CSV table of C-alpha atoms and ligand atoms in Angstrom, one decimal:
chain,number,residue,atom,x,y,z
A,1116,MET,CA,3.0,-44.9,28.6
A,1117,ALA,CA,-0.1,-43.0,27.3
A,1118,GLU,CA,-2.3,-45.5,29.0
A,1119,HIS,CA,-1.2,-43.9,32.3
A,1120,PHE,CA,-3.2,-40.7,31.6
A,1121,ARG,CA,-6.9,-39.8,31.7
A,1122,GLU,CA,-8.1,-38.7,28.3
A,1123,ASP,CA,-10.4,-36.0,29.6
A,1124,SER,CA,-7.9,-33.4,30.6
A,1125,VAL,CA,-4.5,-31.9,29.8
A,1126,ALA,CA,-3.1,-34.2,32.5
A,1127,ALA,CA,-0.5,-33.6,35.1
A,1128,VAL,CA,2.6,-35.7,34.6
A,1129,ALA,CA,4.2,-37.3,37.6
A,1130,VAL,CA,7.7,-38.8,37.9
A,1131,ARG,CA,9.0,-40.6,41.0
A,1132,ILE,CA,12.6,-41.1,41.9
A,1133,ASP,CA,13.8,-44.0,44.0
A,1134,VAL,CA,17.0,-46.1,44.4
A,1135,GLU,CA,15.9,-48.4,41.5
A,1136,HIS,CA,14.9,-45.5,39.3
A,1137,PRO,CA,17.5,-42.7,40.0
A,1138,GLN,CA,16.6,-41.2,36.6
A,1139,GLY,CA,12.9,-41.2,37.4
A,1140,MET,CA,9.9,-43.3,36.5
A,1141,ILE,CA,6.6,-42.0,35.2
A,1142,PHE,CA,3.6,-42.8,37.4
A,1143,ASP,CA,-0.1,-42.0,37.2
A,1144,PRO,CA,-0.8,-38.9,39.3
A,1145,HIS,CA,-4.5,-39.9,39.5
A,1146,GLN,CA,-3.8,-43.1,41.4
A,1147,PRO,CA,-2.9,-43.3,45.1
A,1148,GLN,CA,0.9,-43.3,45.6
A,1149,LEU,CA,1.9,-42.1,49.0
A,1150,ARG,CA,1.8,-44.3,52.0
A,1151,VAL,CA,-0.6,-42.9,54.7
A,1152,ASP,CA,2.2,-43.0,57.2
A,1153,ASP,CA,4.6,-40.9,55.1
A,1154,LEU,CA,6.0,-38.2,57.3
A,1155,GLY,CA,5.5,-35.7,54.4
A,1156,ALA,CA,1.8,-36.4,54.7
A,1157,VAL,CA,1.3,-36.7,58.4
A,1158,ARG,CA,3.8,-34.1,59.6
A,1159,GLY,CA,4.5,-31.9,56.7
A,1160,ASP,CA,8.0,-33.2,57.1
A,1161,GLY,CA,9.4,-32.6,53.6
A,1162,ILE,CA,10.8,-30.0,51.3
A,1163,PHE,CA,9.9,-28.7,47.9
A,1164,GLU,CA,10.5,-26.4,45.0
A,1165,THR,CA,8.2,-24.9,42.4
A,1166,MET,CA,9.8,-24.1,39.0
A,1167,ASN,CA,8.6,-22.7,35.8
A,1168,ALA,CA,9.2,-24.2,32.3
A,1169,VAL,CA,8.6,-22.3,29.1
A,1170,GLU,CA,8.3,-24.3,25.9
A,1171,GLY,CA,9.9,-27.2,27.7
A,1172,GLU,CA,12.9,-25.1,29.0
A,1173,VAL,CA,13.1,-25.1,32.8
A,1174,ARG,CA,13.9,-21.6,34.2
A,1175,LYS,CA,16.6,-21.2,36.9
A,1176,PHE,CA,16.9,-25.0,37.4
A,1177,GLN,CA,20.3,-24.8,39.1
A,1178,ALA,CA,19.0,-22.2,41.6
A,1179,HIS,CA,16.1,-24.4,42.5
A,1180,VAL,CA,18.1,-27.5,43.0
A,1181,ASP,CA,20.7,-25.5,45.0
A,1182,ARG,CA,17.9,-24.3,47.3
A,1183,LEU,CA,16.4,-27.8,47.5
A,1184,ALA,CA,19.9,-29.0,48.7
A,1185,ARG,CA,20.0,-26.1,51.2
A,1186,SER,CA,16.5,-27.1,52.5
A,1187,ALA,CA,17.7,-30.7,52.7
A,1188,GLU,CA,20.7,-29.7,54.7
A,1189,LEU,CA,18.6,-27.6,57.2
A,1190,THR,CA,16.0,-30.3,57.7
A,1191,GLY,CA,18.4,-33.3,57.6
A,1192,ILE,CA,16.4,-35.0,54.8
A,1193,GLY,CA,18.5,-37.0,52.4
A,1194,ILE,CA,17.8,-36.2,48.7
A,1195,PRO,CA,18.9,-37.7,45.4
A,1196,PRO,CA,21.6,-35.8,43.5
A,1197,ALA,CA,20.8,-32.9,41.1
A,1198,GLU,CA,21.3,-35.2,38.1
A,1199,SER,CA,18.4,-37.3,39.3
A,1200,TRP,CA,16.1,-34.4,39.6
A,1201,ARG,CA,17.2,-33.1,36.2
A,1202,ALA,CA,16.6,-36.5,34.5
A,1203,ALA,CA,13.2,-36.9,36.2
A,1204,VAL,CA,12.1,-33.4,35.1
A,1205,GLU,CA,13.3,-34.1,31.5
A,1206,LEU,CA,11.5,-37.4,31.5
A,1207,GLY,CA,8.3,-35.6,32.4
A,1208,ILE,CA,8.7,-33.0,29.7
A,1209,GLU,CA,9.6,-35.7,27.2
A,1210,GLU,CA,6.3,-37.5,28.1
A,1211,TYR,CA,4.3,-34.4,27.1
A,1212,ARG,CA,6.2,-34.2,23.9
A,1213,THR,CA,5.6,-37.9,23.1
A,1214,ARG,CA,1.9,-37.3,23.6
A,1215,GLY,CA,2.1,-34.2,21.4
A,1216,VAL,CA,0.6,-32.0,24.1
A,1217,LEU,CA,3.5,-30.0,25.6
A,1218,PRO,CA,1.9,-27.0,27.2
A,1219,GLU,CA,3.4,-23.6,26.5
A,1220,GLU,CA,4.2,-23.3,30.2
A,1221,LEU,CA,4.5,-25.8,33.0
A,1222,SER,CA,4.6,-25.5,36.8
A,1223,ILE,CA,7.1,-28.2,38.0
A,1224,ARG,CA,7.2,-29.1,41.6
A,1225,LEU,CA,10.0,-31.1,43.1
A,1226,VAL,CA,9.1,-32.8,46.4
A,1227,ALA,CA,11.2,-34.8,48.9
A,1228,THR,CA,9.8,-36.1,52.2
A,1229,ARG,CA,11.5,-37.8,55.1
A,1230,GLY,CA,9.6,-41.0,54.1
A,1231,VAL,CA,8.2,-43.5,56.5
A,1232,ASP,CA,9.5,-43.4,60.1
A,1233,GLY,CA,11.8,-46.3,60.8
A,1234,GLU,CA,11.5,-47.7,57.3
A,1235,PRO,CA,14.0,-46.0,55.1
A,1236,ALA,CA,13.2,-46.6,51.4
A,1237,SER,CA,16.9,-47.4,50.9
A,1238,ASP,CA,20.1,-47.8,52.9
A,1239,ASP,CA,21.5,-45.0,50.7
A,1240,PRO,CA,20.6,-41.9,52.6
A,1241,ALA,CA,20.2,-40.0,49.3
A,1242,PHE,CA,17.2,-42.3,48.5
A,1243,ALA,CA,15.9,-43.1,52.0
A,1244,GLY,CA,12.9,-40.8,51.7
A,1245,THR,CA,10.0,-40.3,49.2
A,1246,TYR,CA,10.7,-38.2,46.1
A,1247,TRP,CA,8.7,-37.1,43.1
A,1248,THR,CA,8.2,-34.3,40.6
A,1249,LEU,CA,4.8,-33.2,39.4
A,1250,LEU,CA,4.4,-31.3,36.2
A,1251,THR,CA,1.2,-29.4,35.5
A,1252,PRO,CA,0.2,-26.9,32.8
A,1253,ILE,CA,-0.1,-23.2,33.8
A,1254,SER,CA,-3.5,-21.9,32.7
A,1255,PRO,CA,-3.8,-19.0,30.2
A,1256,GLU,CA,-5.8,-17.2,33.0
A,1257,MET,CA,-2.9,-17.3,35.4
A,1258,ARG,CA,-0.5,-16.2,32.7
A,1259,ALA,CA,-2.7,-13.3,31.7
A,1260,GLY,CA,-2.9,-12.3,35.4
A,1261,ARG,CA,0.8,-11.7,35.6
A,1262,GLY,CA,1.6,-8.0,36.1
A,1263,ARG,CA,-1.9,-7.2,37.4
A,1264,PRO,CA,-1.5,-4.8,40.3
A,1265,ILE,CA,-2.4,-6.2,43.7
A,1266,ALA,CA,-3.3,-4.9,47.2
A,1267,VAL,CA,-1.4,-6.4,50.2
A,1268,THR,CA,-1.8,-6.5,53.9
A,1269,LEU,CA,1.0,-6.5,56.5
A,1270,LEU,CA,0.7,-9.5,58.8
A,1271,ASP,CA,2.8,-10.4,61.9
A,1272,ARG,CA,4.7,-13.6,61.4
A,1273,GLY,CA,5.1,-13.9,65.2
A,1274,TYR,CA,8.9,-14.0,65.6
A,1275,ASP,CA,11.6,-11.5,65.5
A,1276,ALA,CA,14.1,-10.8,62.7
A,1277,ARG,CA,16.9,-12.7,64.6
A,1278,ALA,CA,14.9,-15.9,65.3
A,1279,ALA,CA,16.6,-17.8,62.4
A,1280,GLU,CA,20.0,-17.4,63.9
A,1281,ARG,CA,18.9,-18.1,67.5
A,1282,ALA,CA,16.4,-21.0,66.9
A,1283,PRO,CA,17.6,-23.1,63.9
A,1284,TRP,CA,14.8,-25.7,64.7
A,1285,LEU,CA,12.3,-23.3,63.4
A,1286,LEU,CA,13.7,-24.2,60.0
A,1287,LEU,CA,13.4,-20.6,58.8
A,1288,GLY,CA,14.8,-20.2,55.4
A,1289,ALA,CA,14.1,-23.9,54.4
A,1290,LYS,CA,11.3,-24.4,51.9
A,1291,THR,CA,9.4,-27.1,53.9
A,1292,LEU,CA,6.1,-28.6,53.0
A,1293,SER,CA,4.6,-27.0,56.2
A,1294,TYR,CA,2.8,-24.2,54.3
A,1295,ALA,CA,-0.5,-24.3,56.3
A,1296,VAL,CA,0.4,-21.0,58.0
A,1297,ASN,CA,1.3,-19.3,54.8
A,1298,MET,CA,-2.1,-20.4,53.3
A,1299,ALA,CA,-3.9,-19.3,56.4
A,1300,ALA,CA,-2.4,-15.9,56.0
A,1301,LEU,CA,-3.5,-15.7,52.4
A,1302,ARG,CA,-7.0,-16.7,53.4
A,1303,HIS,CA,-7.0,-14.0,56.1
A,1304,ALA,CA,-5.9,-11.4,53.5
A,1305,LYS,CA,-8.6,-12.4,51.1
A,1306,ALA,CA,-11.3,-12.3,53.8
A,1307,THR,CA,-10.2,-8.8,54.6
A,1308,GLY,CA,-10.2,-7.4,51.1
A,1309,PHE,CA,-6.6,-7.9,50.1
A,1310,ASP,CA,-4.9,-10.0,47.4
A,1311,ASP,CA,-1.8,-11.0,49.2
A,1312,VAL,CA,0.4,-10.6,52.3
A,1313,VAL,CA,3.7,-9.2,53.4
A,1314,PHE,CA,4.8,-10.8,56.6
A,1315,THR,CA,6.5,-8.6,59.2
A,1316,SER,CA,8.6,-9.8,62.2
A,1317,SER,CA,7.5,-9.1,65.7
A,1318,ASP,CA,10.2,-6.4,65.9
A,1319,GLY,CA,8.7,-4.6,62.8
A,1320,LYS,CA,11.0,-5.7,59.9
A,1321,VAL,CA,9.7,-6.6,56.5
A,1322,LEU,CA,10.1,-10.4,55.7
A,1323,GLU,CA,8.4,-11.9,52.7
A,1324,GLY,CA,5.1,-12.9,51.2
A,1325,PRO,CA,3.6,-16.4,51.9
A,1326,THR,CA,4.7,-17.5,48.4
A,1327,SER,CA,6.9,-14.5,47.2
A,1328,THR,CA,9.8,-12.2,47.8
A,1329,VAL,CA,9.5,-8.5,48.3
A,1330,LEU,CA,11.3,-6.2,46.0
A,1331,LEU,CA,11.4,-2.4,46.0
A,1332,VAL,CA,12.9,0.2,43.7
A,1333,HIS,CA,14.1,3.7,44.0
A,1334,ARG,CA,14.3,5.4,40.7
A,1335,GLY,CA,17.7,7.2,40.4
A,1336,THR,CA,17.8,10.9,40.1
A,1337,GLU,CA,18.7,12.2,36.7
A,1338,GLY,CA,21.4,10.0,35.1
A,1339,GLU,CA,21.6,7.6,38.1
A,1340,PRO,CA,20.6,3.9,37.6
A,1341,PRO,CA,17.6,2.6,39.7
A,1342,ARG,CA,18.3,0.9,43.0
A,1343,LEU,CA,16.6,-2.4,43.8
A,1344,THR,CA,16.3,-3.6,47.4
A,1345,THR,CA,15.1,-6.8,49.0
A,1346,PRO,CA,14.9,-7.8,52.7
A,1347,GLU,CA,18.1,-9.3,54.1
A,1348,LEU,CA,18.3,-13.1,54.2
A,1349,GLU,CA,19.4,-13.2,57.9
A,1350,THR,CA,15.7,-12.5,58.8
A,1351,GLY,CA,15.1,-16.2,57.9
A,1352,ILE,CA,13.2,-15.6,54.7
A,1353,LEU,CA,13.6,-17.9,51.7
A,1354,PRO,CA,16.3,-16.9,49.3
A,1355,GLY,CA,14.1,-16.2,46.3
A,1356,THR,CA,15.3,-17.5,43.0
A,1357,THR,CA,13.2,-14.9,41.1
A,1358,GLN,CA,14.6,-12.1,43.1
A,1359,GLY,CA,18.1,-13.6,42.7
A,1360,ALA,CA,17.8,-13.8,38.9
A,1361,ILE,CA,16.4,-10.3,38.6
A,1362,PHE,CA,19.3,-9.0,40.8
A,1363,ALA,CA,21.9,-10.8,38.6
A,1364,ALA,CA,20.6,-9.2,35.4
A,1365,ALA,CA,20.0,-5.8,37.0
A,1366,ALA,CA,23.6,-5.9,38.2
A,1367,GLU,CA,24.8,-6.5,34.6
A,1368,ALA,CA,22.6,-3.6,33.5
A,1369,GLY,CA,24.4,-1.3,36.0
A,1370,TRP,CA,21.6,-1.0,38.5
A,1371,GLN,CA,22.4,-0.7,42.2
A,1372,LEU,CA,21.4,-3.5,44.5
A,1373,GLY,CA,20.7,-3.5,48.2
A,1374,TYR,CA,19.6,-5.9,51.1
A,1375,GLY,CA,17.4,-4.7,54.0
A,1376,PRO,CA,16.8,-4.5,57.0
A,1377,LEU,CA,13.5,-3.0,55.8
A,1378,THR,CA,10.6,-1.6,57.7
A,1379,PRO,CA,7.1,-1.0,56.4
A,1380,GLU,CA,8.0,2.7,56.2
A,1381,ASP,CA,10.7,1.7,53.6
A,1382,LEU,CA,8.0,0.1,51.5
A,1383,TYR,CA,5.9,3.3,51.6
A,1384,ASP,CA,8.9,5.4,50.8
A,1385,ALA,CA,9.9,3.3,47.8
A,1386,ASP,CA,8.9,4.4,44.3
A,1387,HIS,CA,7.5,1.0,43.5
A,1388,VAL,CA,7.1,-2.4,45.2
A,1389,TRP,CA,6.7,-5.9,43.8
A,1390,LEU,CA,6.1,-9.5,45.0
A,1391,CYS,CA,8.0,-11.9,42.9
A,1392,SER,CA,8.0,-15.7,42.5
A,1393,SER,CA,8.8,-18.3,39.9
A,1394,LEU,CA,5.3,-18.7,38.5
A,1395,ARG,CA,4.0,-15.2,38.9
A,1396,TYR,CA,7.2,-13.3,38.0
A,1397,ALA,CA,7.0,-9.7,39.2
A,1398,THR,CA,3.6,-8.6,40.5
A,1399,PRO,CA,3.3,-4.9,41.1
A,1400,VAL,CA,1.8,-3.7,44.5
A,1401,ALA,CA,-0.7,-1.0,44.1
A,1402,ARG,CA,-1.7,-0.7,47.7
A,1403,ILE,CA,-0.3,-1.6,51.1
A,1404,GLU,CA,-3.0,-1.5,53.8
A,1405,ASP,CA,-4.7,1.8,53.0
A,1406,ARG,CA,-1.8,3.5,51.3
A,1407,GLU,CA,-1.8,3.7,47.5
A,1408,LEU,CA,1.5,3.0,45.6
A,1409,GLU,CA,2.4,4.1,42.2
A,1410,VAL,CA,2.6,1.2,39.6
A,1411,ASP,CA,5.0,1.4,36.7
A,1412,GLN,CA,4.1,-1.0,33.8
A,1413,GLU,CA,7.4,-0.4,32.0
A,1414,LEU,CA,9.5,-1.2,35.1
A,1415,THR,CA,7.5,-4.4,35.6
A,1416,GLU,CA,8.2,-5.4,32.0
A,1417,GLN,CA,11.9,-4.6,32.6
A,1418,LEU,CA,12.0,-6.8,35.6
A,1419,THR,CA,10.3,-9.6,33.6
A,1420,ALA,CA,12.8,-9.1,30.8
A,1421,PHE,CA,15.7,-9.4,33.4
A,1422,LEU,CA,14.1,-12.6,34.6
A,1423,LYS,CA,14.0,-14.1,31.1
A,1424,GLN,CA,17.8,-13.7,30.8
A,1425,ASP,CA,17.8,-16.6,33.3
A,1426,LEU,CA,21.3,-15.7,34.7
A,1427,PRO,CA,22.9,-17.8,37.5
A,1428,VAL,CA,21.7,-16.8,40.9
A,1429,ASN,CA,24.2,-16.0,43.6
A,1430,HIS,CA,22.8,-15.3,47.1
A,1431,PRO,CA,24.8,-13.7,49.7
A,1432,LEU,CA,24.3,-16.8,51.9
A,1433,ASN,CA,25.6,-19.2,49.3
B,1329,LIG,N1,9.2,-16.8,49.7
B,1329,LIG,C1,8.4,-17.9,50.0
B,1329,LIG,C2,7.9,-18.2,51.3
B,1329,LIG,C3,8.0,-18.7,48.9
B,1329,LIG,O1,7.1,-19.7,49.1
B,1329,LIG,C4,8.4,-18.4,47.6
B,1329,LIG,C5,8.0,-19.2,46.4
B,1329,LIG,O2,7.1,-19.9,46.5
B,1329,LIG,C6,9.3,-17.3,47.4
B,1329,LIG,C7,9.6,-16.6,48.5
B,1329,LIG,C8,9.7,-16.9,46.0
B,1329,LIG,O3,10.7,-17.9,45.6
B,1329,LIG,P1,11.0,-18.1,44.1
B,1329,LIG,O4,11.3,-16.8,43.5
B,1329,LIG,O5,12.3,-19.0,44.1
B,1329,LIG,O6,9.9,-18.8,43.4
């Protein structure tokens, strides 16, 4: 299969899943693959996951496929079973091994689109859409940047904290391909001197980052364990697998856990705040708008160590 790859780069590896290849089939990511009328391309009508693999071991695989299944349910997009995704990802990792170029870390994206309108790829609803996984090396720069403190701005997401319940068609809580708004918010942040964003609801509740979950900690008073808090899922935020894995390990370590509702004031009152996600782990927040926050390197390392335990994630909505 080596002929599928350009020689001039540590290439991406792509694997597609279809009814004839439920275990996945390697394809060349540098060649056109998607039909121009695929609804994923023309309407952003699809769902995805981004996972991290370290030395060929996928972190939190189950939590990611569980969330993909939840997104599939919310959007009504049929997806192949978890075994297919697992086999396709393993096929991709094996391809790197065969070529002798397995990167230390990979970003692994699972993508499912509704496919082409009126032309299901299969009569089997689990294979009616378009499905692939894309594996790409994570650069040493990105890895070195983990843990570097950031400045965030609070941006209005434009709906209230109860919209998810009231208006399920907004697909809040599903990880859809429609990330143009999230990316626009990040561009706005960068243009105004910030590194990242925390979205707030129109009624003033803390939601999430465009690609991350908000986590805050209150250090316990003498002898008490720390208390970790994250916004409540009922606000329509994505159930974060990173936050979930950190919570699972923190619970075992005897820490207290809490779910919002949170307001920006709660962020300022916390001892420390992080944005977390599968590729960035826990990024400490050093400033929100014009207010400085204290950063604790040791606690950041502790959260990263929790994450490495890779414990099963159990969200209150599951
Ligand atoms: N919230 C949003 C909107 C995201 O896009 C992401 C990840 O990309 C997260 C939260 C964090 O999710 P995870 O920890 O599962 O990577």
